[in-house]
Coordinates of C-alpha atoms in Angstrom, one line a residue:
X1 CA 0.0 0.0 0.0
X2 CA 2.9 2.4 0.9
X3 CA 4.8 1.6 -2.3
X4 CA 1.1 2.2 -4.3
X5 CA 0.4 5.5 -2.4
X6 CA 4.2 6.8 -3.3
X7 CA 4.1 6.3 -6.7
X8 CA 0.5 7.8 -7.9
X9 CA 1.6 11.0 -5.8
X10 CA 1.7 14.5 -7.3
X11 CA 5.5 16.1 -6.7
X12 CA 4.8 19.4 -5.1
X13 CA 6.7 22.7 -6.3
X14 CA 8.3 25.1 -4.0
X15 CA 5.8 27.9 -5.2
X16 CA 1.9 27.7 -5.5
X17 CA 1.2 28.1 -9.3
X18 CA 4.4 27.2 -10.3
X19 CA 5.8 23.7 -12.0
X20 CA 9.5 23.9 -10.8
X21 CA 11.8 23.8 -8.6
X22 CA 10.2 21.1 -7.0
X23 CA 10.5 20.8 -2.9
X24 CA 13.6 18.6 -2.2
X25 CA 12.2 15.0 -1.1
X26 CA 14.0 15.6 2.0
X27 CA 10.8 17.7 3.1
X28 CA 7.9 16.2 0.5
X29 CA 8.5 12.6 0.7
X30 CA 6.7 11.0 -2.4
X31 CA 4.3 13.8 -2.9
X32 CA 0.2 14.8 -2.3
X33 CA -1.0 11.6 -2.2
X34 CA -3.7 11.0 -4.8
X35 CA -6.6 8.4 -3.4
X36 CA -8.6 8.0 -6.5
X37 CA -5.4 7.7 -9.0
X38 CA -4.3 5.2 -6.6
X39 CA -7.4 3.5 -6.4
X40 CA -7.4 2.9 -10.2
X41 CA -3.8 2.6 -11.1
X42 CA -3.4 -1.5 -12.5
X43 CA 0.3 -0.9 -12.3
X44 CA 2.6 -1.4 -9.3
X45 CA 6.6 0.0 -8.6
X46 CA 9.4 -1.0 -5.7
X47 CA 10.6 0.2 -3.9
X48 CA 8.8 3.3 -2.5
X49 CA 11.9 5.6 -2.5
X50 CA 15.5 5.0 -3.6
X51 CA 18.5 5.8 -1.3
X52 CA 21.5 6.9 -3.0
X53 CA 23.8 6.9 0.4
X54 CA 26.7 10.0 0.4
X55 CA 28.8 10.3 -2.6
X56 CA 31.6 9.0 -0.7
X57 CA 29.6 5.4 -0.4
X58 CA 27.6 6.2 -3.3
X59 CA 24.8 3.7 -4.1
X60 CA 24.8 3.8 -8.1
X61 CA 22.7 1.2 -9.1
X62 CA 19.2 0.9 -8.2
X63 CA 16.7 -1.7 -9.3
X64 CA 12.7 -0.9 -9.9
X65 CA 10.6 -4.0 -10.1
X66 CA 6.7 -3.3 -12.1
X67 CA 4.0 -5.6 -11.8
X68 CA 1.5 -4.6 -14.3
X69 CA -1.9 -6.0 -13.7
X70 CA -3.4 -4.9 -16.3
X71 CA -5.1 -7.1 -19.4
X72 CA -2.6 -6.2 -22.2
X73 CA 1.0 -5.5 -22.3
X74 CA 2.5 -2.1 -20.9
X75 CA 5.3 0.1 -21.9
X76 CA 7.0 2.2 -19.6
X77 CA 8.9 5.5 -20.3
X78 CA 11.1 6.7 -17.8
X79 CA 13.5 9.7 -16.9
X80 CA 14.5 11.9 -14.0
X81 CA 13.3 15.2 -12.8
X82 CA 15.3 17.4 -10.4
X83 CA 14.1 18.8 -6.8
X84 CA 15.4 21.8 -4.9
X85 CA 18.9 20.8 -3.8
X86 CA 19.0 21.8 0.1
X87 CA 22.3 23.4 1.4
X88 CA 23.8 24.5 -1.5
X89 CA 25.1 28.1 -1.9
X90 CA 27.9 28.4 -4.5
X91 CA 26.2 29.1 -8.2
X92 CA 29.0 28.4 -9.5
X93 CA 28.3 24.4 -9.0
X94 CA 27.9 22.0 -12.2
X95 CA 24.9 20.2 -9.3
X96 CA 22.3 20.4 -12.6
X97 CA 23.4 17.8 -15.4
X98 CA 20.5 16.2 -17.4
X99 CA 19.2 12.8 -17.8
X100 CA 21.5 10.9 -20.5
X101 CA 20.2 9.0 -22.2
X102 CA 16.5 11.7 -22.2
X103 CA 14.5 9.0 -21.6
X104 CA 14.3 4.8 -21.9
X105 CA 11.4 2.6 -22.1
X106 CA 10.6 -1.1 -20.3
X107 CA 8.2 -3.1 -21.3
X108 CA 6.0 -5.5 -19.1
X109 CA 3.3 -8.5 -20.0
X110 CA 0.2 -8.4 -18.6
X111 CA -0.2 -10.3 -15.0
X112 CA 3.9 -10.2 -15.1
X113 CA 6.2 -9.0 -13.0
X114 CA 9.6 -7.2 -14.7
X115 CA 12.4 -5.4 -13.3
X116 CA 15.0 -2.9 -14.7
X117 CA 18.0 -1.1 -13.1
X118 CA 18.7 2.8 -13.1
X119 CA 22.1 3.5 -12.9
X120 CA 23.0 7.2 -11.4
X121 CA 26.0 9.3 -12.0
X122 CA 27.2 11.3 -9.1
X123 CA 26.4 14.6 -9.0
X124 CA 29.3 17.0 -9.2
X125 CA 30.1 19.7 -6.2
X126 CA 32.5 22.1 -5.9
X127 CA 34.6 21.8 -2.2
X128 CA 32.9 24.6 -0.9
X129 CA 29.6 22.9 -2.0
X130 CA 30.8 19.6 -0.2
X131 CA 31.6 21.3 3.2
X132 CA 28.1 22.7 3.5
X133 CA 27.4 18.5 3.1
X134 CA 24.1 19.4 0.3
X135 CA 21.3 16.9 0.2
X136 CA 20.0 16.4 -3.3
X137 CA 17.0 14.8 -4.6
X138 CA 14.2 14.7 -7.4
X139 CA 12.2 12.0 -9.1
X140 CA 11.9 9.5 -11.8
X141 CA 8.8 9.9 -13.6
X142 CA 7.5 7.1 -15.3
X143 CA 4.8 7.2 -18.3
X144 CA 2.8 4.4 -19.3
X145 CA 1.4 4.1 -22.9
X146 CA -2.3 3.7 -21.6
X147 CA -1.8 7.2 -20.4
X148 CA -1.1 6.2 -16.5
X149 CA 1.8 8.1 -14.9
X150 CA 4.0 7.2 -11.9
X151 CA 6.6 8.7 -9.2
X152 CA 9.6 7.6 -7.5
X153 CA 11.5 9.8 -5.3
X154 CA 15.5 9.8 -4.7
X155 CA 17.4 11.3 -2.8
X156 CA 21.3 11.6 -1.4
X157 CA 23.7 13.2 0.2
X158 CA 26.8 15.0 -0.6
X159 CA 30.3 14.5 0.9
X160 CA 31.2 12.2 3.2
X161 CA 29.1 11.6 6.4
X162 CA 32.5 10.5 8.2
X163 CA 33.3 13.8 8.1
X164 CA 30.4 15.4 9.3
X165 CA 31.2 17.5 12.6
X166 CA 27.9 16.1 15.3
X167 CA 29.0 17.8 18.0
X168 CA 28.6 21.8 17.8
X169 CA 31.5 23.0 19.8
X170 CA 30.5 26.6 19.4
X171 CA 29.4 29.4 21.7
X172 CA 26.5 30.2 19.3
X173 CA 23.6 28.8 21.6
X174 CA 25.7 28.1 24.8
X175 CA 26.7 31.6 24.8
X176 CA 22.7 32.8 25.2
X177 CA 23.6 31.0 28.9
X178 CA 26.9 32.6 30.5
X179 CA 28.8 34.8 27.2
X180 CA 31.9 32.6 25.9
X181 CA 30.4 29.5 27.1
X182 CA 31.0 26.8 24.3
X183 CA 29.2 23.5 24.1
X184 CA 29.5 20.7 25.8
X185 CA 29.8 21.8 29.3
X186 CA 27.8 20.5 32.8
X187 CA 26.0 21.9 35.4
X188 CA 24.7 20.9 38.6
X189 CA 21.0 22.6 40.1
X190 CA 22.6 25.8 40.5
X191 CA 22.7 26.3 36.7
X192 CA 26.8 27.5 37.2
X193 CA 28.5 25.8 34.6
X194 CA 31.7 24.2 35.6
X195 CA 34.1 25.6 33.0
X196 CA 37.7 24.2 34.4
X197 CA 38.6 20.6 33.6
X198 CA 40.8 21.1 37.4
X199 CA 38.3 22.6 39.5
X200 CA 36.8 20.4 42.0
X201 CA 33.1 21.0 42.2
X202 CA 30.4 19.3 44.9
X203 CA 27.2 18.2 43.0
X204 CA 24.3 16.8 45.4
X205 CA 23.5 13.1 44.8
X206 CA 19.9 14.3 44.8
X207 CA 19.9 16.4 41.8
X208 CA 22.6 15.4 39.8
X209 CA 24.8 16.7 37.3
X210 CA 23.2 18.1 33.9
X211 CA 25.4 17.3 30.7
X212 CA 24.8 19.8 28.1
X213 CA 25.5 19.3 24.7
X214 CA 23.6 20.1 21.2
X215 CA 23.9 18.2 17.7
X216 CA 25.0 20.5 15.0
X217 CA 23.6 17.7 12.9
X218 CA 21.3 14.4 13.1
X219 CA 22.5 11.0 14.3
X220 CA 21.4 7.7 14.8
X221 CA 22.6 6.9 18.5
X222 CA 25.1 8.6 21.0
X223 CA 26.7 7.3 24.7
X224 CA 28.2 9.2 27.0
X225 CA 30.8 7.5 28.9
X226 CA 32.0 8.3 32.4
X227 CA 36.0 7.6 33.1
X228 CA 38.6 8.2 35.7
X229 CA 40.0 11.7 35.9
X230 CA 43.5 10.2 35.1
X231 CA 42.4 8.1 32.3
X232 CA 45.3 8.5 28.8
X233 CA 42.2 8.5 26.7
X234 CA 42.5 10.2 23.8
X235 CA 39.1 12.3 22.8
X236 CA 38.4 12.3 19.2
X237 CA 36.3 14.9 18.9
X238 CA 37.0 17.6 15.8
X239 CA 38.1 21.2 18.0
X240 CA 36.9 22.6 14.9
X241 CA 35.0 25.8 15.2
X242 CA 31.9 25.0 13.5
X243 CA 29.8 28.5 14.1
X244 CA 29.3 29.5 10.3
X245 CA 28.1 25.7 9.8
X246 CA 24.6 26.2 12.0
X247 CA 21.6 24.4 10.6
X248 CA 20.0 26.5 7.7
X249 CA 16.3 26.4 7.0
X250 CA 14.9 27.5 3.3
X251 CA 13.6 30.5 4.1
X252 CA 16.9 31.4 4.6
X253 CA 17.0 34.8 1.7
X254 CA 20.2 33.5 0.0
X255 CA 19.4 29.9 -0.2
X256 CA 20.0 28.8 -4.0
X257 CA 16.7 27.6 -4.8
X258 CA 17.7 26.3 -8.2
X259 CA 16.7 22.5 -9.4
X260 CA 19.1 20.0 -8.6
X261 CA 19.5 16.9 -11.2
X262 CA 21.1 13.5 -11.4
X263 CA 22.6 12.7 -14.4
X264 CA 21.5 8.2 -14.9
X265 CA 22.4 5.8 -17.2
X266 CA 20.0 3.3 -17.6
X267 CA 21.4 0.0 -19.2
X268 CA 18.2 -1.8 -20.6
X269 CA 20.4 -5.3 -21.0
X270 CA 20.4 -5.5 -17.3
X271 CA 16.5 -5.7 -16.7
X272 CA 14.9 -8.8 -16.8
X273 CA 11.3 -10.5 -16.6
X274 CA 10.9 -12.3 -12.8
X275 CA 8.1 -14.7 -12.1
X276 CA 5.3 -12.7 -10.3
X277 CA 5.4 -13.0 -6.5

């Protein structure tokens, strides 16, 4: 049902009345979802997105599977339209390439199932592009010659998410509480941060001690572990100053708003016919 609701969805734009850019997937998902053209559509796509990983681990190849139930024979036409590439300043980036070949076809038999692989070129960023790690996405659009029309969203990542700072180290929000302050500090129920690694400081067993820290970016788990005061740990943590890195939002008035493409070749001699599931 997911995968059906995905790909009968209308791609939204980023302006009312307009036809591009289109919102980056990042914030859209699939699209409005359309009950009645899913309700009628005889044709079904895999999966529901495609995930394209950074371009340091990029994820090339993806494979579509159809199942067409409908009582004749289908042809599919296929190609890629951009969304709004998120994060990206510098104009100056070749982040727009077009589909090559324009378009390809795939056919399916009726009642069958057939599969066919899109093969994506990375898209190209300047450095100072890649620090500002851009997350690009857009859509293939599929045609079908009984005049149904499908939707599947992509998206990925620029840079490598290795190098991603997590931690903000900054005194951009830390400095609202004592000026100077940087994150991560802690703090016991008198809200004084402790700012000397040397200093001994009392805490009551009753209250506790407050860690404070704040994610410059999204992650999937953290720990915090707790070790002796003479430990010869080595701390990993980047002491880069990441203050002109804070999150951005697209309002933001010099936000390049301009639609960002993936350039795909799609081999037709690797798709094949699979019995129907």
């Amino acid at each position: 049902m997911r995968q059906l609701l995905s790909s009968t969805s209308k791609s939204i734009p980023v302006k009312r009345g307009t036809k591009s850019p289109l919102t980056t997937v990042v914030l859209q998902g699939g699209g409005l979802i359309q009950v009645d053209k899913a309700f009628d559509s005889k044709s079904y796509f895999s999966p529901n997105e495609l995930y394209l990983n950074d371009t340091a681990h990029f994820a090339a190849t993806q494979t579509v599977t159809i199942t067409n139930k409908n009582s004749k024979a289908v042809t599919y036409r296929y190609s890629d339209t951009g969304a709004q590439t998120r994060l990206v300043y510098d104009k100056k980036g070749q982040y727009s390439p077009s589909l090559s070949p324009g378009a390809l076809s795939r056919g399916a038999s009726p009642g069958k199932t057939s599969t066919f692989q899109i093969k994506f070129q990375p898209p190209q960023f300047s450095a100072g592009q890649r620090s500002l790690f851009p997350l690009y996405s857009g859509f293939i659009m599929i045609t079908a010659d009984n005049k149904e029309s499908f939707q599947i969203p992509y998206f990925g990542f620029a840079g490598n998410m290795g190098d991603m700072q997590i931690l903000d180290q900054t005194d951009r929000f830390a400095g609202q509480t004592e000026k100077g302050l940087r994150y991560p500090f802690i703090m016991g129920d008198d809200k004084t941060p402790q700012l000397s690694p040397t200093t001994v400081k009392m805490y009551k067993m009753e209250s506790g001690v407050a860690i404070n820290f704040r994610l410059a970016q999204a992650c999937r788990a953290f720990s915090i572990d707790l070790v002796f005061a003479n430990t010869t740990f080595k701390p990993t943590i980047s002491p880069e100053n990441n203050a002109d890195l804070s999150r951005r939002s697209l309002e933001d008035g010099d936000l390049d708003l301009d639609q960002g493409f993936l350039e795909t070749n799609n081999p037709l001699e690797d798709s094949h016919l699979a019995p129907r599931c």
